[in-house]
CSV table of C-alpha atoms in Angstrom, one decimal:
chain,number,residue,atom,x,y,z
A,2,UNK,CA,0.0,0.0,0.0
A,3,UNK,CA,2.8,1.9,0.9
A,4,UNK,CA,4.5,1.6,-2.5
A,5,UNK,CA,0.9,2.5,-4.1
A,6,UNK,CA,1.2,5.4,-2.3
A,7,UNK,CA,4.7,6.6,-3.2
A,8,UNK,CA,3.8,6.1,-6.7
A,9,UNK,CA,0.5,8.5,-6.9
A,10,UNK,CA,3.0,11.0,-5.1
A,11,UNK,CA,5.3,10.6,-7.6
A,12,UNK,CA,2.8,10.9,-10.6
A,13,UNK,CA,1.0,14.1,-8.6
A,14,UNK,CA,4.0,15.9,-8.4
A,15,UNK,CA,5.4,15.0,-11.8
A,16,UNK,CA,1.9,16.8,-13.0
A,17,UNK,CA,2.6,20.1,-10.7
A,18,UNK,CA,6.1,20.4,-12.5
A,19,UNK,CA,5.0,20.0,-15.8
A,20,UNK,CA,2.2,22.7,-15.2
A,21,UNK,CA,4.7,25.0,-13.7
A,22,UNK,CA,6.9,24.6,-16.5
A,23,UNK,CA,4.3,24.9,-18.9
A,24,UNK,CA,3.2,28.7,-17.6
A,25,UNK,CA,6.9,29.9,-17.5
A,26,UNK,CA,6.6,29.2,-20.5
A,27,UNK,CA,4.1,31.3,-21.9
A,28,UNK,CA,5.3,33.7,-19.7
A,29,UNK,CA,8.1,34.9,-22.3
A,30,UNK,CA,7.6,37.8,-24.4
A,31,UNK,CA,9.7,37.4,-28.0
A,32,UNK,CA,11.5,40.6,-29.1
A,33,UNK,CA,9.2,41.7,-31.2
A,34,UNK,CA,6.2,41.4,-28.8
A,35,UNK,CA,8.0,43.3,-26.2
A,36,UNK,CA,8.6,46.3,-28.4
A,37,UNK,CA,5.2,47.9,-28.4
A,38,UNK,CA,4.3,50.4,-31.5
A,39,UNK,CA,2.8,53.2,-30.2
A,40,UNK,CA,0.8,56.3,-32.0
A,41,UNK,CA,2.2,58.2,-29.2
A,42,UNK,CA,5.9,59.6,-29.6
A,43,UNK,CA,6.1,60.7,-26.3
A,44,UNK,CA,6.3,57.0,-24.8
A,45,UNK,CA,9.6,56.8,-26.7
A,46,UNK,CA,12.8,57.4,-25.8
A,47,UNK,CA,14.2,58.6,-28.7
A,48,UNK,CA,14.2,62.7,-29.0
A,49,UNK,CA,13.8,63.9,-32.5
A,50,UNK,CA,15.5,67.1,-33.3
A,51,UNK,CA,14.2,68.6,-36.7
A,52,UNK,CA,16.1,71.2,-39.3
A,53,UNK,CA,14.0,74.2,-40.6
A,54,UNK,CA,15.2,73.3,-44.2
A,55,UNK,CA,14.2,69.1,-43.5
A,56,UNK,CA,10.9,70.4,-42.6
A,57,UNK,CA,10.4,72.2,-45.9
A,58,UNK,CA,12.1,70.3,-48.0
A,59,UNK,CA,11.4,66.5,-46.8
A,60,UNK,CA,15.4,66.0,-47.4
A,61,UNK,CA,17.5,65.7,-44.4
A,62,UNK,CA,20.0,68.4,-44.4
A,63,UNK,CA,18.8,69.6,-47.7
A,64,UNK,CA,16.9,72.8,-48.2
A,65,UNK,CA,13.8,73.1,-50.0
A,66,UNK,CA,15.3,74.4,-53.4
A,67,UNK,CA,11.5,74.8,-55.3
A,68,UNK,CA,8.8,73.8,-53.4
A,69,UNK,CA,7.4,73.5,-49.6
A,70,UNK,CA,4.1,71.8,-49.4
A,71,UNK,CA,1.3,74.1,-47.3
A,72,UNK,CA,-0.8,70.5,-47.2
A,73,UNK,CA,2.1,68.6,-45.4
A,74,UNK,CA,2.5,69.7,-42.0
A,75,UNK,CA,6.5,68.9,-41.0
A,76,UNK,CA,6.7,65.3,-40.4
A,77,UNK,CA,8.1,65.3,-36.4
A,78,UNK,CA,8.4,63.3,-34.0
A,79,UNK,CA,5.6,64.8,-31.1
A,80,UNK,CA,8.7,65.2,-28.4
A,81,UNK,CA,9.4,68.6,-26.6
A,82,UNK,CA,12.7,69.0,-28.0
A,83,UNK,CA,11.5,69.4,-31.5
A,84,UNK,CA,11.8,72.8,-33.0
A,85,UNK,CA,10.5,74.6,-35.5
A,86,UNK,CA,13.5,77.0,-36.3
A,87,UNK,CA,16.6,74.6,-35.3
A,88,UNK,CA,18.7,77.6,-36.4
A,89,UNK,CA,18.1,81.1,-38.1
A,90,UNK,CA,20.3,81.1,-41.2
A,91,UNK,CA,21.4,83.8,-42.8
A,92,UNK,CA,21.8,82.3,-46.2
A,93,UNK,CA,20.1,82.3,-49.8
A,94,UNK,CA,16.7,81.7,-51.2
A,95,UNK,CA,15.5,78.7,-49.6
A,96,UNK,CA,11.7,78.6,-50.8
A,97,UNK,CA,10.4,79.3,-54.4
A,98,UNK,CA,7.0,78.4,-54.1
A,99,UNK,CA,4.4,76.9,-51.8
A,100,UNK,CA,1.3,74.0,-52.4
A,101,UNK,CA,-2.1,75.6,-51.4
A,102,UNK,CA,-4.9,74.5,-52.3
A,103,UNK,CA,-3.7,72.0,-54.4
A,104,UNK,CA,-1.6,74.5,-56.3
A,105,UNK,CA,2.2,76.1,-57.1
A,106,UNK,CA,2.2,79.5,-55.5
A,107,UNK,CA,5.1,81.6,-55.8
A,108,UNK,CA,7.1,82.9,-53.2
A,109,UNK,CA,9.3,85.7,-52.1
A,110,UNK,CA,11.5,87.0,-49.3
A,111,UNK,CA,9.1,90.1,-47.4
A,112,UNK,CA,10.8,91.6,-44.4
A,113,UNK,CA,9.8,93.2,-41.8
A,114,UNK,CA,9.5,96.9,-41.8
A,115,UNK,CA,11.3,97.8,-38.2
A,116,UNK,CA,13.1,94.1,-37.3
A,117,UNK,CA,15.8,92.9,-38.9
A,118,UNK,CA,13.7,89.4,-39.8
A,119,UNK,CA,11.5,87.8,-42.8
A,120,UNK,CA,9.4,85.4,-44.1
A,121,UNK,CA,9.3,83.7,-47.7
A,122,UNK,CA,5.3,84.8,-48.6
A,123,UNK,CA,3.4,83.6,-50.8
A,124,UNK,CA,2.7,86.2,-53.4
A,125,UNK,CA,-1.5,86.0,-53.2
A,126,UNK,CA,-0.7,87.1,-49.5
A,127,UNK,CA,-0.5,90.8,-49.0
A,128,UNK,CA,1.6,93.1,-46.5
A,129,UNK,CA,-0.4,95.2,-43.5
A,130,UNK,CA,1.2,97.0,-40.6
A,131,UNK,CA,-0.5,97.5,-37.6
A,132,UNK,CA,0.6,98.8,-34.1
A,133,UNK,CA,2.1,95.4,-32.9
A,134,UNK,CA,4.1,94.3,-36.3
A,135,UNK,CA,3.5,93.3,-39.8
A,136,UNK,CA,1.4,90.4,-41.0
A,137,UNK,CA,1.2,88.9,-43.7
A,138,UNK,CA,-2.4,87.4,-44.8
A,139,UNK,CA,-5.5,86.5,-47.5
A,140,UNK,CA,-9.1,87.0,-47.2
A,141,UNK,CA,-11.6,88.2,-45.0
A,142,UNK,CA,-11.9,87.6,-42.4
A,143,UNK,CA,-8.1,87.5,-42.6
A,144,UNK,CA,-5.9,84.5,-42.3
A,145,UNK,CA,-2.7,86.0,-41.3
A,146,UNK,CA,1.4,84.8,-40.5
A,147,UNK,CA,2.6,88.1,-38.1
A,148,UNK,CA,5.7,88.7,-37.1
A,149,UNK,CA,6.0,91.5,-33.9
A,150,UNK,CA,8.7,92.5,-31.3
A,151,UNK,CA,8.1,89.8,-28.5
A,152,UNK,CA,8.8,92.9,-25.8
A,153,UNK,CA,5.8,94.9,-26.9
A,154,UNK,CA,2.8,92.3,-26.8
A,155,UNK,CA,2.1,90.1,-24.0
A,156,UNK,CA,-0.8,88.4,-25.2
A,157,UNK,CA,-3.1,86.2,-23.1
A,158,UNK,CA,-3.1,82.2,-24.2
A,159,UNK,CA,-6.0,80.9,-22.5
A,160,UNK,CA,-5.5,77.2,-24.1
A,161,UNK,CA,-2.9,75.0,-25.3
A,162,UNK,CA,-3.4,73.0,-28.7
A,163,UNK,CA,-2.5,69.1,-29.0
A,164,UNK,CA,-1.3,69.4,-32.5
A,165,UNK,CA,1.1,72.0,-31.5
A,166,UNK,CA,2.2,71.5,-27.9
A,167,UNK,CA,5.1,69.5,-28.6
A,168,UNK,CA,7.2,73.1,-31.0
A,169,UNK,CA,9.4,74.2,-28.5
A,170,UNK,CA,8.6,77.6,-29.7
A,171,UNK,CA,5.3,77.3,-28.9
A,172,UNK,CA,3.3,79.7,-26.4
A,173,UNK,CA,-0.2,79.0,-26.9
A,174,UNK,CA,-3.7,79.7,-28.2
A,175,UNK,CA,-5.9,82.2,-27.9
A,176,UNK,CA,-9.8,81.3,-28.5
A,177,UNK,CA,-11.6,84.2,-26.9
A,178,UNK,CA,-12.9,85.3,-29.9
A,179,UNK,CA,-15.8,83.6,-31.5
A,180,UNK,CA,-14.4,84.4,-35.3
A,181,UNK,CA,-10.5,83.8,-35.0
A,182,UNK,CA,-8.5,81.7,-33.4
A,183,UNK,CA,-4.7,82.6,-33.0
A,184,UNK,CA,-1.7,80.7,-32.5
A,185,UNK,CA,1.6,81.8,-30.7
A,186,UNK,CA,5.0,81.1,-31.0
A,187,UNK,CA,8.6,82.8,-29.9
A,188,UNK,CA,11.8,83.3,-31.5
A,189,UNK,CA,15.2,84.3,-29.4
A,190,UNK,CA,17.5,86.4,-31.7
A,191,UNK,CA,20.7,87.7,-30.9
A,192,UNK,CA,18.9,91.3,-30.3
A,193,UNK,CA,15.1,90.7,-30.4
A,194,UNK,CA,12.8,88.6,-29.0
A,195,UNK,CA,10.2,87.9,-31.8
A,196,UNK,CA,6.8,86.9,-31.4
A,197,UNK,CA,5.0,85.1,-34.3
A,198,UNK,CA,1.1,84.9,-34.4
A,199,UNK,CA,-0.6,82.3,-36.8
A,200,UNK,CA,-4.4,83.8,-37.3
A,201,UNK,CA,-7.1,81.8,-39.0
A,202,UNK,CA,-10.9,80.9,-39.2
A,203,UNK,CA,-12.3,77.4,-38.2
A,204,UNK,CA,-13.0,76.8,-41.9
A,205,UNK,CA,-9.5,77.7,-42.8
A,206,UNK,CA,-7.2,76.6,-39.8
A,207,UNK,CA,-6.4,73.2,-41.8
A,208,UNK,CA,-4.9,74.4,-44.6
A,209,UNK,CA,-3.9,78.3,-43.4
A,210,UNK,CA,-2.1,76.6,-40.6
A,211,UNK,CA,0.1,73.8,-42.3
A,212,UNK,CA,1.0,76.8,-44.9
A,213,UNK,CA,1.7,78.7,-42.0
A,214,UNK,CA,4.0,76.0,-39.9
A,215,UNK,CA,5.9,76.0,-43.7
A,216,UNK,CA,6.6,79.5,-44.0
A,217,UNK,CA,7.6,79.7,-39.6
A,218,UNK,CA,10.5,77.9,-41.2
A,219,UNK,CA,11.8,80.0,-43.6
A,220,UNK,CA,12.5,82.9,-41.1
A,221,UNK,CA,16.0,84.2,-41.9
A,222,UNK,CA,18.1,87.1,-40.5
A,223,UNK,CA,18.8,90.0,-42.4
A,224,UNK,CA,21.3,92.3,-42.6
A,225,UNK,CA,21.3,96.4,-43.9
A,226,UNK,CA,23.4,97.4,-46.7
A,227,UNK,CA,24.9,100.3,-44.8
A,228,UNK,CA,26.5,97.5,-42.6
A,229,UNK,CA,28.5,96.3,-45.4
A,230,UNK,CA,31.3,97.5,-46.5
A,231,UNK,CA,32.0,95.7,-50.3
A,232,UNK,CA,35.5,96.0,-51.6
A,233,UNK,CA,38.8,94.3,-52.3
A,234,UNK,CA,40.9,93.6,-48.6
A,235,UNK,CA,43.4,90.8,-49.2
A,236,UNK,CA,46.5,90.6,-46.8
A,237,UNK,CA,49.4,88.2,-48.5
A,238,UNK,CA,53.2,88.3,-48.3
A,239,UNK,CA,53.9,89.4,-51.8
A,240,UNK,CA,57.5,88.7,-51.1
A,241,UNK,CA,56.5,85.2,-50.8
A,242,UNK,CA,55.3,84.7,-54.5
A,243,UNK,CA,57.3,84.3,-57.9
A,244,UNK,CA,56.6,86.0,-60.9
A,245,UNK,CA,53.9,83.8,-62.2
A,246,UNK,CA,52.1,83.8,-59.4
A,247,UNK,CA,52.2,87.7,-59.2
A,248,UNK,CA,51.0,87.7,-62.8
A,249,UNK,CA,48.2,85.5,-62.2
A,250,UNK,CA,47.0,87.1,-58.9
A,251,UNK,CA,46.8,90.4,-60.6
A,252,UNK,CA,44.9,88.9,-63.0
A,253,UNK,CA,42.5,87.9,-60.6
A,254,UNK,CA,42.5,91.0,-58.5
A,255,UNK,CA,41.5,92.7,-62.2
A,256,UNK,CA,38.2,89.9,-62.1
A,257,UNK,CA,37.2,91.3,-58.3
A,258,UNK,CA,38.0,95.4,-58.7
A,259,UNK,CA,35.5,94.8,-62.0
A,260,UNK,CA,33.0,93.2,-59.8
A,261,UNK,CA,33.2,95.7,-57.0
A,262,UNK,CA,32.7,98.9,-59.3
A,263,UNK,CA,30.4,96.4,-61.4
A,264,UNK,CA,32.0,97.6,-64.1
A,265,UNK,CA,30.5,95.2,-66.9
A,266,UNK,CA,33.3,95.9,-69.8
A,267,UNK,CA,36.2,95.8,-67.4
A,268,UNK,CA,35.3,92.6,-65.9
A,269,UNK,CA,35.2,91.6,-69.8
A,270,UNK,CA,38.3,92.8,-70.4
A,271,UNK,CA,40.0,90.8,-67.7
A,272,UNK,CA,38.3,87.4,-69.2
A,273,UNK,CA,39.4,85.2,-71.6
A,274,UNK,CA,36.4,85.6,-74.1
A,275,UNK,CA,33.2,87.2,-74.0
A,276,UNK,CA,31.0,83.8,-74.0
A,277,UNK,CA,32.5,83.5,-70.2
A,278,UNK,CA,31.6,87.1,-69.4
A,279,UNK,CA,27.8,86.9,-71.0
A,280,UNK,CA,27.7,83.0,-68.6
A,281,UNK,CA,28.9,84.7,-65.5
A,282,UNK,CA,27.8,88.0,-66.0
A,283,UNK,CA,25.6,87.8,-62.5
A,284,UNK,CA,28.6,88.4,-60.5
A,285,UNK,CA,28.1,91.9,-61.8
A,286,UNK,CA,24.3,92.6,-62.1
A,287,UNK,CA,23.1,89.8,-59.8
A,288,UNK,CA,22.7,92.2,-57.0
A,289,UNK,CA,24.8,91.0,-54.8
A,290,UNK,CA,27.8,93.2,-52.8
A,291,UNK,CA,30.9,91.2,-52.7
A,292,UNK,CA,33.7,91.9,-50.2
A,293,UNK,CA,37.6,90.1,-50.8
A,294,UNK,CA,38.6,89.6,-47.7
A,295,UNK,CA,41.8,86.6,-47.6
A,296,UNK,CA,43.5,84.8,-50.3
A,297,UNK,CA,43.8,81.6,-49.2
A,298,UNK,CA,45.8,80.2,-51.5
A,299,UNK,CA,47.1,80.2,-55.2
A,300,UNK,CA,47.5,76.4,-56.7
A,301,UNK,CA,49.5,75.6,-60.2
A,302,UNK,CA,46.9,73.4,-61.7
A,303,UNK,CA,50.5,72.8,-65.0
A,304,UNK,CA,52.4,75.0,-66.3
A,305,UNK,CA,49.4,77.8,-68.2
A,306,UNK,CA,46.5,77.3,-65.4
A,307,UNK,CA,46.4,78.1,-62.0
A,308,UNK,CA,43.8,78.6,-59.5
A,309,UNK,CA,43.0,81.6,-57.4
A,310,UNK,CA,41.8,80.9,-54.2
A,311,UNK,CA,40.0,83.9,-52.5
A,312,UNK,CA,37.4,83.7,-49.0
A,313,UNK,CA,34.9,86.3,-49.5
A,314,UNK,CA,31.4,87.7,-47.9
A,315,UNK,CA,28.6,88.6,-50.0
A,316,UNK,CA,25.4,90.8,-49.0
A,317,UNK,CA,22.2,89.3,-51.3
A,318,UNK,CA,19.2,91.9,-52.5
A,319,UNK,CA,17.3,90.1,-49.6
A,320,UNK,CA,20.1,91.2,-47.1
A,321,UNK,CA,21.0,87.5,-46.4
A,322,UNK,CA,24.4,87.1,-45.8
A,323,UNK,CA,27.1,84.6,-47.1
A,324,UNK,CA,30.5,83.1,-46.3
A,325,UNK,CA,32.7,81.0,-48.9
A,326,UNK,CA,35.2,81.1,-51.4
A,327,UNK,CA,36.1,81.7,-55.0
A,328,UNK,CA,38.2,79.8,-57.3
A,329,UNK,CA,40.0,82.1,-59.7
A,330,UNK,CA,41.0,79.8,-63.0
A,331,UNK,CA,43.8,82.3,-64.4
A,332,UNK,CA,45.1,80.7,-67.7
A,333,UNK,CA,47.7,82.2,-70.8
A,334,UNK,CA,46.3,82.2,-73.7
A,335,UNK,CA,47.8,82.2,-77.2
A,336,UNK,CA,49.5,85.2,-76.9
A,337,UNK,CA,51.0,85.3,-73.8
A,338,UNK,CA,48.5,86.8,-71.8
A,339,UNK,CA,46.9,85.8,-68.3
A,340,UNK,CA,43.2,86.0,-68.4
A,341,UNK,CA,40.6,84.3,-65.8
A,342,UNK,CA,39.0,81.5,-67.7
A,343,UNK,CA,36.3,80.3,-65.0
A,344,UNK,CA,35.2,81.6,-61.3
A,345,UNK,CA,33.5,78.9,-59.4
């Protein structure tokens, strides 16, 4: 009996094993099961930073070079580090044209009247100033993008909008009144502290506002003429250099003292042919102010071409400033004579 015993222990707790294994078992979550996709960013842990021009453009570290879509909101991730204006760059036309309403609209740079800041506008949008700024805006009652010194308003945000709560530049909305509804958002420049106010009706806050979250990104810098002094200021050790490369230099130097005065038949002159003055004839009535400032370097590319190396500054029509450098191609021609064959 005994024995009988032992065994229907032995069988009992054989079973209790089994079952314990068994839920263990399905206890274990695969990798793939544990990773849970969620529509809500914020339960990641990742923090998405986002570019102005990857916004517009849809090209990581590419800027928009035609087109910004009003009907695609920036694709971010919903975390409070993302940013609207990642930086405020002071260089060239980054927006051509917007889609609204299923259509191309042009666009071009409007600046502020008092503030050294603009916008790329759409061109069916027109300018008004009023006592806080100047907006930019269509129909009525008007849509509007505005653009005021952040010092002077201090407006009241009675609510805060899902959609937009996660821009680290933004304030808040404002819904007191029954026809409008307004959007804020800040901006800290080296000298001003902007406010930006997106206004819009209920029937046109879809569209008006993804136009408006495009063109938040194009807000550049700008920069007054008066500022900029244009003009030929290389420093080099003309000791240092051997007849060729004093010949070739001053040919150069002819190329940037033409540009300067834009002084169309001199900068001709100092060309190899007229088909290379007609092809790169904007560096004189482009609109631009150019200012020489260092020769970097001067490079024998054989014996009848060498390069002209030259950092400069330039001052665009927009006031949008720009640092690079030239690349003087000086080459002899048939007759003996240095002329600049290409500037790139």
């Amino acid at each position: 009996m005994k024995r009988v015993r032992s065994f229907v222990i032995i069988i009992i707790a054989s079973l209790l094993l089994s079952a314990c294994w068994s839920s263990k078992s399905h206890d274990v979550t695969s990798p793939s099961e544990s990773s849970t996709i969620t529509g809500d960013p914020a339960a990641s842990n990742e923090k998405a930073s986002v570019d102005p021009s990857e916004s517009a453009s849809g090209s990581p570290g590419e800027p928009a070079e035609t087109a910004v879509s009003a009907g695609q909101s920036p694709e971010v991730s919903r975390s409070p580090q993302t940013s609207l204006i990642v930086e405020v760059k002071s260089g060239g036309s980054v927006i051509q044209a917007y889609t609204f309403n299923d259509k191309m609209e042009n666009a071009v740079f409007r600046k502020h009247t008092s503030l050294p800041y603009g916008v790329y506008v759409p061109e069916f949008m027109d300018q008004r100033e009023f006592s806080e700024g100047v907006e930019w805006g269509y129909g009525e009652p008007r849509n509007s993008f505005a653009i005021m010194e952040g010092s002077m308003v201090q407006p009241d945000f009675q609510e805060t909008d899902p959609d937009l709560a996660a821009y680290k530049e933004y304030l808040g909305t404002d819904r007191s009144d029954p026809m409008m509804e307004y959007d804020y958002f800040s901006f800290h420049g080296e000298s001003h502290e902007l406010l930006i106010r997106f206004a819009y009706t209920s029937e046109e806050k879809a569209k008006a506002r993804k136009l408006f979250l495009a063109m938040i990104t194009s807000l550049r810098e700008t920069h007054a003429s008066d500022d900029f002094k244009a003009g030929v200021f290389l420093t080099y050790d003309e000791s240092a250099l051997d007849e060729i490369q004093k010949a070739v230099l001053q040919c150069a130097l002819a190329s940037m003292d033409a540009i300067i005065a834009k002084d169309a038949k001199a900068f001709a002159k100092s060309l190899e042919s007229q088909g290379l003055a007609v092809a790169i004839s904007f560096l004189i009535d482009g609109g631009r102010l150019y200012r020489f400032e260092k020769l970097e370097s001067i490079t024998a590319l054989d014996e009848k071409r060498y390069n002209v190396n030259v950092a400069y500054r330039a001052l665009s029509e927009e006031g949008f400033l720009f640092n690079s450098v030239y690349a003087f191609t000086v080459r002899k021609n048939k007759a003996g004579e240095w002329k600049v064959a290409n500037i790139d």
